[in-house]
């Protein structure tokens, strides 16, 4: 299916094709790092038109970023109503919030990214990102779908707090200023591109080197915290985000270490603690329900009976 670009009174432009839906409202601004094939689907009347809606620099003698496996990059100011649903085949998409919040939805779950948090979308993974607040600023980088970068980023969609966010953000700004400058230096741009690629790689390679040990330690710490605080609202998507893994991988990890999914582990922990509390006969059902994370004695009693086959009242007799 060919791309279809439509005009709408609310949007500057809309793009539909087999792999993406993109809605760009009025007031949005996008600044590209390079003038290459990644900008060719943009409406020509919006590029360097004087409105600064979409800006691209003059073409460089060589595509400096492409030499590092970076297909494209730049900054964007998005207003409320911006929406992008995509499944990219040619690159890993990295978006990092620099102002406001970015809403994200994938694998049936919704997240809200804050400043310094990055969204990593590997090739052929479906993900939606959109803006619900008045303005959200991001920088983005598209890394080529190749063995080198795929090995660094992996195959799962991730949300990651960049440890060196300020450094990466600064390098991005310096690159932007240099590539749009009247006397831009290829030497400076080459150096900045190398630094940028190494900083991004460092965010992932450093984590991967100790990932098995660190993930196991963080995972066991999380299990212990559930046992210490069964009253907290334990959601799979929140724990997965904290561990920098997908919900699917969280369940796989739980199954391999506890023989249960995450949700069932939380339930088992709560029921075990509740059972011991009931046996002690020192607390009421209402007090026990609150201590193991249930808002009402009724909901606790219903789940307890479904789990053990008897009402909690029977243990108090």
mmCIF file of C-alpha atoms in Angstrom:
data_model
loop_
_atom_site.group_PDB
_atom_site.id
_atom_site.type_symbol
_atom_site.label_atom_id
_atom_site.label_comp_id
_atom_site.label_asym_id
_atom_site.label_seq_id
_atom_site.Cartn_x
_atom_site.Cartn_y
_atom_site.Cartn_z
ATOM 1 C CA UNK A 1 0.000 0.000 0.000
ATOM 2 C CA UNK A 2 1.366 3.409 -0.965
ATOM 3 C CA UNK A 3 1.706 6.215 1.536
ATOM 4 C CA UNK A 4 -1.226 8.601 1.773
ATOM 5 C CA UNK A 5 -0.605 12.127 3.046
ATOM 6 C CA UNK A 6 -3.751 14.060 3.843
ATOM 7 C CA UNK A 7 -4.419 17.586 5.031
ATOM 8 C CA UNK A 8 -6.827 18.282 7.890
ATOM 9 C CA UNK A 9 -7.826 21.491 9.636
ATOM 10 C CA UNK A 10 -6.556 20.144 12.981
ATOM 11 C CA UNK A 11 -3.359 18.584 11.657
ATOM 12 C CA UNK A 12 -0.534 19.951 9.586
ATOM 13 C CA UNK A 13 -0.440 16.578 7.906
ATOM 14 C CA UNK A 14 -1.436 12.976 8.360
ATOM 15 C CA UNK A 15 0.437 9.965 7.067
ATOM 16 C CA UNK A 16 -1.016 6.496 6.532
ATOM 17 C CA UNK A 17 0.706 3.437 5.098
ATOM 18 C CA UNK A 18 1.097 -0.272 5.830
ATOM 19 C CA UNK A 19 3.533 0.343 8.680
ATOM 20 C CA UNK A 20 2.480 3.525 10.373
ATOM 21 C CA UNK A 21 -0.140 6.120 11.220
ATOM 22 C CA UNK A 22 1.186 9.566 12.018
ATOM 23 C CA UNK A 23 -0.767 12.684 12.983
ATOM 24 C CA UNK A 24 1.119 15.975 13.291
ATOM 25 C CA UNK A 25 -0.982 18.789 14.834
ATOM 26 C CA UNK A 26 -0.406 22.486 14.304
ATOM 27 C CA UNK A 27 2.373 23.932 16.436
ATOM 28 C CA UNK A 28 4.671 20.915 16.053
ATOM 29 C CA UNK A 29 8.295 21.453 15.071
ATOM 30 C CA UNK A 30 10.789 18.850 13.871
ATOM 31 C CA UNK A 31 14.508 19.446 13.248
ATOM 32 C CA UNK A 32 16.436 16.740 11.402
ATOM 33 C CA UNK A 33 20.170 16.075 11.652
ATOM 34 C CA UNK A 34 20.475 14.979 8.024
ATOM 35 C CA UNK A 35 18.882 15.490 4.653
ATOM 36 C CA UNK A 36 18.532 11.943 3.331
ATOM 37 C CA UNK A 37 15.925 9.364 2.395
ATOM 38 C CA UNK A 38 14.353 9.507 5.875
ATOM 39 C CA UNK A 39 12.909 12.964 5.129
ATOM 40 C CA UNK A 40 11.631 12.316 1.606
ATOM 41 C CA UNK A 41 8.114 11.260 2.610
ATOM 42 C CA UNK A 42 7.562 14.606 4.369
ATOM 43 C CA UNK A 43 5.331 17.140 2.562
ATOM 44 C CA UNK A 44 7.680 19.378 0.571
ATOM 45 C CA UNK A 45 5.690 22.519 1.445
ATOM 46 C CA UNK A 46 6.492 22.068 5.140
ATOM 47 C CA UNK A 47 10.252 21.541 4.800
ATOM 48 C CA UNK A 48 12.381 24.675 5.340
ATOM 49 C CA UNK A 49 9.337 26.746 4.462
ATOM 50 C CA UNK A 50 10.018 29.547 6.899
ATOM 51 C CA UNK A 51 7.472 28.275 9.430
ATOM 52 C CA UNK A 52 10.154 26.034 10.995
ATOM 53 C CA UNK A 53 7.627 23.196 11.043
ATOM 54 C CA UNK A 54 10.132 20.754 9.567
ATOM 55 C CA UNK A 55 13.751 21.761 9.076
ATOM 56 C CA UNK A 56 16.546 19.804 7.430
ATOM 57 C CA UNK A 57 20.166 20.911 6.971
ATOM 58 C CA UNK A 58 22.025 21.206 3.712
ATOM 59 C CA UNK A 59 23.251 17.840 2.481
ATOM 60 C CA UNK A 60 26.711 16.933 3.774
ATOM 61 C CA UNK A 61 29.469 15.638 1.453
ATOM 62 C CA UNK A 62 29.136 12.306 3.289
ATOM 63 C CA UNK A 63 26.376 11.054 5.576
ATOM 64 C CA UNK A 64 28.304 11.130 8.838
ATOM 65 C CA UNK A 65 25.610 9.518 10.960
ATOM 66 C CA UNK A 66 24.992 6.730 8.436
ATOM 67 C CA UNK A 67 28.644 5.707 8.729
ATOM 68 C CA UNK A 68 27.901 4.906 12.393
ATOM 69 C CA UNK A 69 24.706 3.027 11.578
ATOM 70 C CA UNK A 70 22.474 5.963 12.538
ATOM 71 C CA UNK A 71 19.785 6.357 9.878
ATOM 72 C CA UNK A 72 18.447 9.638 11.219
ATOM 73 C CA UNK A 73 18.143 11.787 14.298
ATOM 74 C CA UNK A 74 16.977 15.134 15.579
ATOM 75 C CA UNK A 75 14.702 17.073 17.921
ATOM 76 C CA UNK A 76 10.928 17.469 17.978
ATOM 77 C CA UNK A 77 8.440 19.698 19.796
ATOM 78 C CA UNK A 78 5.081 17.934 19.897
ATOM 79 C CA UNK A 79 1.787 19.418 21.009
ATOM 80 C CA UNK A 80 -1.309 17.717 22.390
ATOM 81 C CA UNK A 81 -2.855 15.448 19.757
ATOM 82 C CA UNK A 82 0.418 14.226 18.257
ATOM 83 C CA UNK A 83 0.130 10.509 17.513
ATOM 84 C CA UNK A 84 2.469 7.981 15.970
ATOM 85 C CA UNK A 85 1.728 4.265 15.599
ATOM 86 C CA UNK A 86 4.427 2.332 13.797
ATOM 87 C CA UNK A 87 6.161 -0.940 13.071
ATOM 88 C CA UNK A 88 9.533 -0.054 11.596
ATOM 89 C CA UNK A 89 11.387 -2.605 9.510
ATOM 90 C CA UNK A 90 14.609 -0.772 8.774
ATOM 91 C CA UNK A 91 15.701 0.612 12.139
ATOM 92 C CA UNK A 92 15.488 0.665 15.933
ATOM 93 C CA UNK A 93 13.658 3.812 17.025
ATOM 94 C CA UNK A 94 14.897 5.573 20.167
ATOM 95 C CA UNK A 95 12.885 8.469 21.616
ATOM 96 C CA UNK A 96 13.976 10.315 24.745
ATOM 97 C CA UNK A 97 11.846 12.906 26.567
ATOM 98 C CA UNK A 98 13.482 16.273 27.247
ATOM 99 C CA UNK A 99 10.347 18.161 28.370
ATOM 100 C CA UNK A 100 6.833 17.159 29.426
ATOM 101 C CA UNK A 101 5.545 13.588 29.181
ATOM 102 C CA UNK A 102 5.230 11.073 26.362
ATOM 103 C CA UNK A 103 2.428 8.498 26.523
ATOM 104 C CA UNK A 104 3.331 5.077 25.163
ATOM 105 C CA UNK A 105 1.320 1.933 24.497
ATOM 106 C CA UNK A 106 2.576 -1.524 23.529
ATOM 107 C CA UNK A 107 1.833 -5.160 24.373
ATOM 108 C CA UNK A 108 -1.539 -4.071 25.752
ATOM 109 C CA UNK A 109 0.003 -1.792 28.407
ATOM 110 C CA UNK A 110 0.236 1.991 28.696
ATOM 111 C CA UNK A 111 3.128 3.978 30.165
ATOM 112 C CA UNK A 112 4.003 7.642 30.627
ATOM 113 C CA UNK A 113 7.630 8.621 30.051
ATOM 114 C CA UNK A 114 9.131 11.549 31.923
ATOM 115 C CA UNK A 115 12.262 13.622 31.258
ATOM 116 C CA UNK A 116 15.356 11.462 30.815
ATOM 117 C CA UNK A 117 13.420 8.305 30.009
ATOM 118 C CA UNK A 118 13.877 6.711 26.606
ATOM 119 C CA UNK A 119 11.652 4.438 24.555
ATOM 120 C CA UNK A 120 13.465 1.803 22.503
ATOM 121 C CA UNK A 121 11.453 0.193 19.684
ATOM 122 C CA UNK A 122 13.336 -2.580 17.848
ATOM 123 C CA UNK A 123 12.546 -3.430 14.208
ATOM 124 C CA UNK A 124 9.196 -5.087 13.491
ATOM 125 C CA UNK A 125 7.724 -4.263 16.918
ATOM 126 C CA UNK A 126 4.421 -2.376 17.066
ATOM 127 C CA UNK A 127 4.295 0.615 19.392
ATOM 128 C CA UNK A 128 2.171 3.767 19.751
ATOM 129 C CA UNK A 129 3.426 7.065 21.170
ATOM 130 C CA UNK A 130 1.311 10.164 21.661
ATOM 131 C CA UNK A 131 1.087 13.447 23.553
ATOM 132 C CA UNK A 132 -1.661 14.135 26.082
ATOM 133 C CA UNK A 133 -0.168 17.225 27.781
ATOM 134 C CA UNK A 134 0.184 20.675 26.213
ATOM 135 C CA UNK A 135 3.744 20.163 24.936
ATOM 136 C CA UNK A 136 6.328 17.392 24.915
ATOM 137 C CA UNK A 137 9.853 17.718 23.576
ATOM 138 C CA UNK A 138 11.953 14.736 22.547
ATOM 139 C CA UNK A 139 15.151 13.864 20.760
ATOM 140 C CA UNK A 140 15.215 10.759 18.615
ATOM 141 C CA UNK A 141 17.693 8.500 16.860
ATOM 142 C CA UNK A 142 17.050 5.752 14.310
ATOM 143 C CA UNK A 143 19.664 2.977 14.376
ATOM 144 C CA UNK A 144 20.033 0.737 11.348
ATOM 145 C CA UNK A 145 18.554 -2.743 11.474
ATOM 146 C CA UNK A 146 21.847 -4.647 11.450
ATOM 147 C CA UNK A 147 23.587 -7.311 13.518
ATOM 148 C CA UNK A 148 25.754 -4.808 15.418
ATOM 149 C CA UNK A 149 23.047 -2.488 16.741
ATOM 150 C CA UNK A 150 20.437 -5.226 17.111
ATOM 151 C CA UNK A 151 22.873 -7.073 19.361
ATOM 152 C CA UNK A 152 23.166 -3.978 21.551
ATOM 153 C CA UNK A 153 19.478 -3.059 21.771
ATOM 154 C CA UNK A 154 17.915 -6.542 21.737
ATOM 155 C CA UNK A 155 14.512 -7.498 20.370
ATOM 156 C CA UNK A 156 12.190 -6.289 23.157
ATOM 157 C CA UNK A 157 10.569 -2.868 23.431
ATOM 158 C CA UNK A 158 12.115 -1.127 26.444
ATOM 159 C CA UNK A 159 11.648 1.964 28.562
ATOM 160 C CA UNK A 160 14.973 3.017 30.028
ATOM 161 C CA UNK A 161 16.196 5.893 32.160
ATOM 162 C CA UNK A 162 19.377 7.116 30.494
ATOM 163 C CA UNK A 163 22.173 7.223 33.073
ATOM 164 C CA UNK A 164 24.000 9.890 31.021
ATOM 165 C CA UNK A 165 20.954 11.723 29.767
ATOM 166 C CA UNK A 166 22.463 15.206 30.230
ATOM 167 C CA UNK A 167 25.611 14.265 28.310
ATOM 168 C CA UNK A 168 23.673 12.701 25.433
ATOM 169 C CA UNK A 169 21.272 15.654 25.308
ATOM 170 C CA UNK A 170 24.196 18.123 25.218
ATOM 171 C CA UNK A 171 25.985 16.274 22.408
ATOM 172 C CA UNK A 172 22.739 16.191 20.430
ATOM 173 C CA UNK A 173 22.385 19.973 20.798
ATOM 174 C CA UNK A 174 25.977 20.655 19.805
ATOM 175 C CA UNK A 175 25.568 18.426 16.739
ATOM 176 C CA UNK A 176 22.354 20.259 15.792
ATOM 177 C CA UNK A 177 24.015 23.669 16.068
ATOM 178 C CA UNK A 178 27.041 22.521 14.085
ATOM 179 C CA UNK A 179 25.169 20.808 11.243
ATOM 180 C CA UNK A 180 22.982 23.891 10.728
ATOM 181 C CA UNK A 181 25.897 26.324 11.079
ATOM 182 C CA UNK A 182 27.189 28.429 8.189
ATOM 183 C CA UNK A 183 30.747 27.222 8.710
ATOM 184 C CA UNK A 184 30.075 23.660 9.801
ATOM 185 C CA UNK A 185 33.110 21.487 10.337
ATOM 186 C CA UNK A 186 33.141 17.889 9.124
ATOM 187 C CA UNK A 187 35.876 17.152 11.664
ATOM 188 C CA UNK A 188 33.705 18.385 14.548
ATOM 189 C CA UNK A 189 30.653 16.532 13.245
ATOM 190 C CA UNK A 190 32.639 13.299 12.877
ATOM 191 C CA UNK A 191 33.881 13.619 16.450
ATOM 192 C CA UNK A 192 30.396 14.395 17.793
ATOM 193 C CA UNK A 193 28.878 11.451 15.898
ATOM 194 C CA UNK A 194 31.484 9.086 17.378
ATOM 195 C CA UNK A 195 30.812 10.432 20.882
ATOM 196 C CA UNK A 196 27.055 10.154 20.447
ATOM 197 C CA UNK A 197 27.230 6.569 19.193
ATOM 198 C CA UNK A 198 29.523 5.562 22.070
ATOM 199 C CA UNK A 199 27.316 7.232 24.696
ATOM 200 C CA UNK A 200 24.209 5.449 23.417
ATOM 201 C CA UNK A 201 26.035 2.118 23.194
ATOM 202 C CA UNK A 202 27.316 2.587 26.732
ATOM 203 C CA UNK A 203 23.775 2.886 28.078
ATOM 204 C CA UNK A 204 23.054 -0.662 26.883
ATOM 205 C CA UNK A 205 26.357 -2.539 26.763
ATOM 206 C CA UNK A 206 27.178 -1.650 30.365
ATOM 207 C CA UNK A 207 23.786 -2.997 31.424
ATOM 208 C CA UNK A 208 24.111 -6.134 29.314
ATOM 209 C CA UNK A 209 27.527 -7.126 30.661
ATOM 210 C CA UNK A 210 26.146 -7.645 34.128
ATOM 211 C CA UNK A 211 22.540 -8.118 33.120
ATOM 212 C CA UNK A 212 22.128 -11.731 34.289
ATOM 213 C CA UNK A 213 23.619 -11.149 37.728
ATOM 214 C CA UNK A 214 22.056 -7.716 38.223
ATOM 215 C CA UNK A 215 18.656 -8.798 36.961
ATOM 216 C CA UNK A 216 18.656 -11.815 39.266
ATOM 217 C CA UNK A 217 19.634 -9.656 42.245
ATOM 218 C CA UNK A 218 17.007 -7.024 41.445
ATOM 219 C CA UNK A 219 14.435 -9.725 40.805
ATOM 220 C CA UNK A 220 15.042 -11.465 44.145
ATOM 221 C CA UNK A 221 15.009 -8.098 45.915
ATOM 222 C CA UNK A 222 11.644 -7.411 44.307
ATOM 223 C CA UNK A 223 10.262 -10.781 45.491
ATOM 224 C CA UNK A 224 11.429 -10.001 49.013
ATOM 225 C CA UNK A 225 9.801 -6.594 48.861
ATOM 226 C CA UNK A 226 6.480 -8.173 47.860
ATOM 227 C CA UNK A 227 6.705 -10.443 50.896
ATOM 228 C CA UNK A 228 7.522 -7.474 53.143
ATOM 229 C CA UNK A 229 4.873 -5.205 51.641
ATOM 230 C CA UNK A 230 1.976 -7.303 50.309
ATOM 231 C CA UNK A 231 -0.348 -4.307 50.730
ATOM 232 C CA UNK A 232 1.317 -2.346 47.908
ATOM 233 C CA UNK A 233 -0.290 -2.196 44.462
ATOM 234 C CA UNK A 234 1.870 -4.668 42.567
ATOM 235 C CA UNK A 235 1.316 -4.346 38.809
ATOM 236 C CA UNK A 236 3.219 -6.396 36.232
ATOM 237 C CA UNK A 237 3.795 -3.429 33.922
ATOM 238 C CA UNK A 238 5.233 -1.251 36.718
ATOM 239 C CA UNK A 239 7.605 -3.954 37.967
ATOM 240 C CA UNK A 240 8.691 -4.809 34.402
ATOM 241 C CA UNK A 241 9.428 -1.139 33.754
ATOM 242 C CA UNK A 242 11.480 -0.928 36.955
ATOM 243 C CA UNK A 243 13.509 -3.976 35.915
ATOM 244 C CA UNK A 244 13.888 -2.634 32.322
ATOM 245 C CA UNK A 245 12.283 -5.724 30.794
ATOM 246 C CA UNK A 246 8.980 -6.484 29.092
ATOM 247 C CA UNK A 247 5.951 -7.904 30.931
ATOM 248 C CA UNK A 248 6.375 -11.076 28.904
ATOM 249 C CA UNK A 249 9.971 -11.468 30.042
ATOM 250 C CA UNK A 250 8.976 -10.736 33.640
ATOM 251 C CA UNK A 251 6.527 -13.639 33.539
ATOM 252 C CA UNK A 252 9.118 -15.878 31.894
ATOM 253 C CA UNK A 253 11.624 -14.966 34.602
ATOM 254 C CA UNK A 254 9.052 -15.609 37.351
ATOM 255 C CA UNK A 255 8.150 -18.969 35.846
ATOM 256 C CA UNK A 256 11.766 -20.063 35.746
ATOM 257 C CA UNK A 257 12.468 -18.996 39.360
ATOM 258 C CA UNK A 258 9.123 -19.495 41.150
ATOM 259 C CA UNK A 259 7.170 -21.765 38.748
ATOM 260 C CA UNK A 260 4.463 -19.085 38.592
ATOM 261 C CA UNK A 261 3.677 -15.960 36.630
ATOM 262 C CA UNK A 262 4.234 -12.653 38.412
ATOM 263 C CA UNK A 263 0.516 -12.135 39.126
ATOM 264 C CA UNK A 264 0.154 -15.620 40.589
ATOM 265 C CA UNK A 265 3.255 -15.134 42.736
ATOM 266 C CA UNK A 266 1.773 -11.954 44.214
ATOM 267 C CA UNK A 267 -1.508 -13.761 44.881
ATOM 268 C CA UNK A 268 0.229 -16.730 46.506
ATOM 269 C CA UNK A 269 2.303 -14.424 48.711
ATOM 270 C CA UNK A 270 -0.727 -12.467 49.853
ATOM 271 C CA UNK A 271 -2.763 -15.593 50.560
ATOM 272 C CA UNK A 272 0.083 -17.223 52.501
ATOM 273 C CA UNK A 273 0.550 -14.138 54.682
ATOM 274 C CA UNK A 274 -3.204 -13.777 55.185
ATOM 275 C CA UNK A 275 -3.471 -17.448 56.209
ATOM 276 C CA UNK A 276 -0.801 -17.019 58.877
ATOM 277 C CA UNK A 277 -2.491 -13.860 60.169
ATOM 278 C CA UNK A 278 -5.844 -15.636 60.393
ATOM 279 C CA UNK A 279 -4.276 -18.543 62.299
ATOM 280 C CA UNK A 280 -2.861 -16.142 64.874
ATOM 281 C CA UNK A 281 -6.419 -14.797 65.500
ATOM 282 C CA UNK A 282 -5.011 -11.446 66.588
ATOM 283 C CA UNK A 283 -6.477 -9.364 63.730
ATOM 284 C CA UNK A 284 -9.919 -8.901 62.231
ATOM 285 C CA UNK A 285 -10.682 -9.871 58.645
ATOM 286 C CA UNK A 286 -10.930 -6.180 57.774
ATOM 287 C CA UNK A 287 -7.453 -5.508 59.205
ATOM 288 C CA UNK A 288 -5.966 -8.515 57.421
ATOM 289 C CA UNK A 289 -7.568 -7.510 54.110
ATOM 290 C CA UNK A 290 -5.943 -4.077 54.351
ATOM 291 C CA UNK A 291 -2.546 -5.508 55.266
ATOM 292 C CA UNK A 292 -2.409 -7.810 52.242
ATOM 293 C CA UNK A 293 -3.573 -5.248 49.689
ATOM 294 C CA UNK A 294 -7.358 -5.562 49.398
ATOM 295 C CA UNK A 295 -9.595 -2.518 49.609
ATOM 296 C CA UNK A 296 -12.561 -4.293 51.237
ATOM 297 C CA UNK A 297 -13.070 -7.364 53.456
ATOM 298 C CA UNK A 298 -15.553 -8.629 50.865
ATOM 299 C CA UNK A 299 -13.037 -8.688 47.997
ATOM 300 C CA UNK A 300 -10.428 -10.314 50.255
ATOM 301 C CA UNK A 301 -12.878 -12.987 51.490
ATOM 302 C CA UNK A 302 -14.000 -13.799 47.954
ATOM 303 C CA UNK A 303 -10.441 -14.274 46.686
ATOM 304 C CA UNK A 304 -9.345 -16.146 49.820
ATOM 305 C CA UNK A 305 -12.213 -18.613 49.447
ATOM 306 C CA UNK A 306 -11.467 -19.121 45.760
ATOM 307 C CA UNK A 307 -7.821 -19.799 46.631
ATOM 308 C CA UNK A 308 -8.199 -22.056 49.693
ATOM 309 C CA UNK A 309 -11.725 -23.367 49.185
ATOM 310 C CA UNK A 310 -12.971 -22.007 52.480
ATOM 311 C CA UNK A 311 -14.013 -18.673 53.938
ATOM 312 C CA UNK A 312 -11.496 -16.802 56.106
ATOM 313 C CA UNK A 313 -14.166 -16.712 58.818
ATOM 314 C CA UNK A 314 -13.716 -20.454 59.280
ATOM 315 C CA UNK A 315 -10.132 -19.934 60.459
ATOM 316 C CA UNK A 316 -11.211 -17.406 63.068
ATOM 317 C CA UNK A 317 -13.628 -19.804 64.748
#
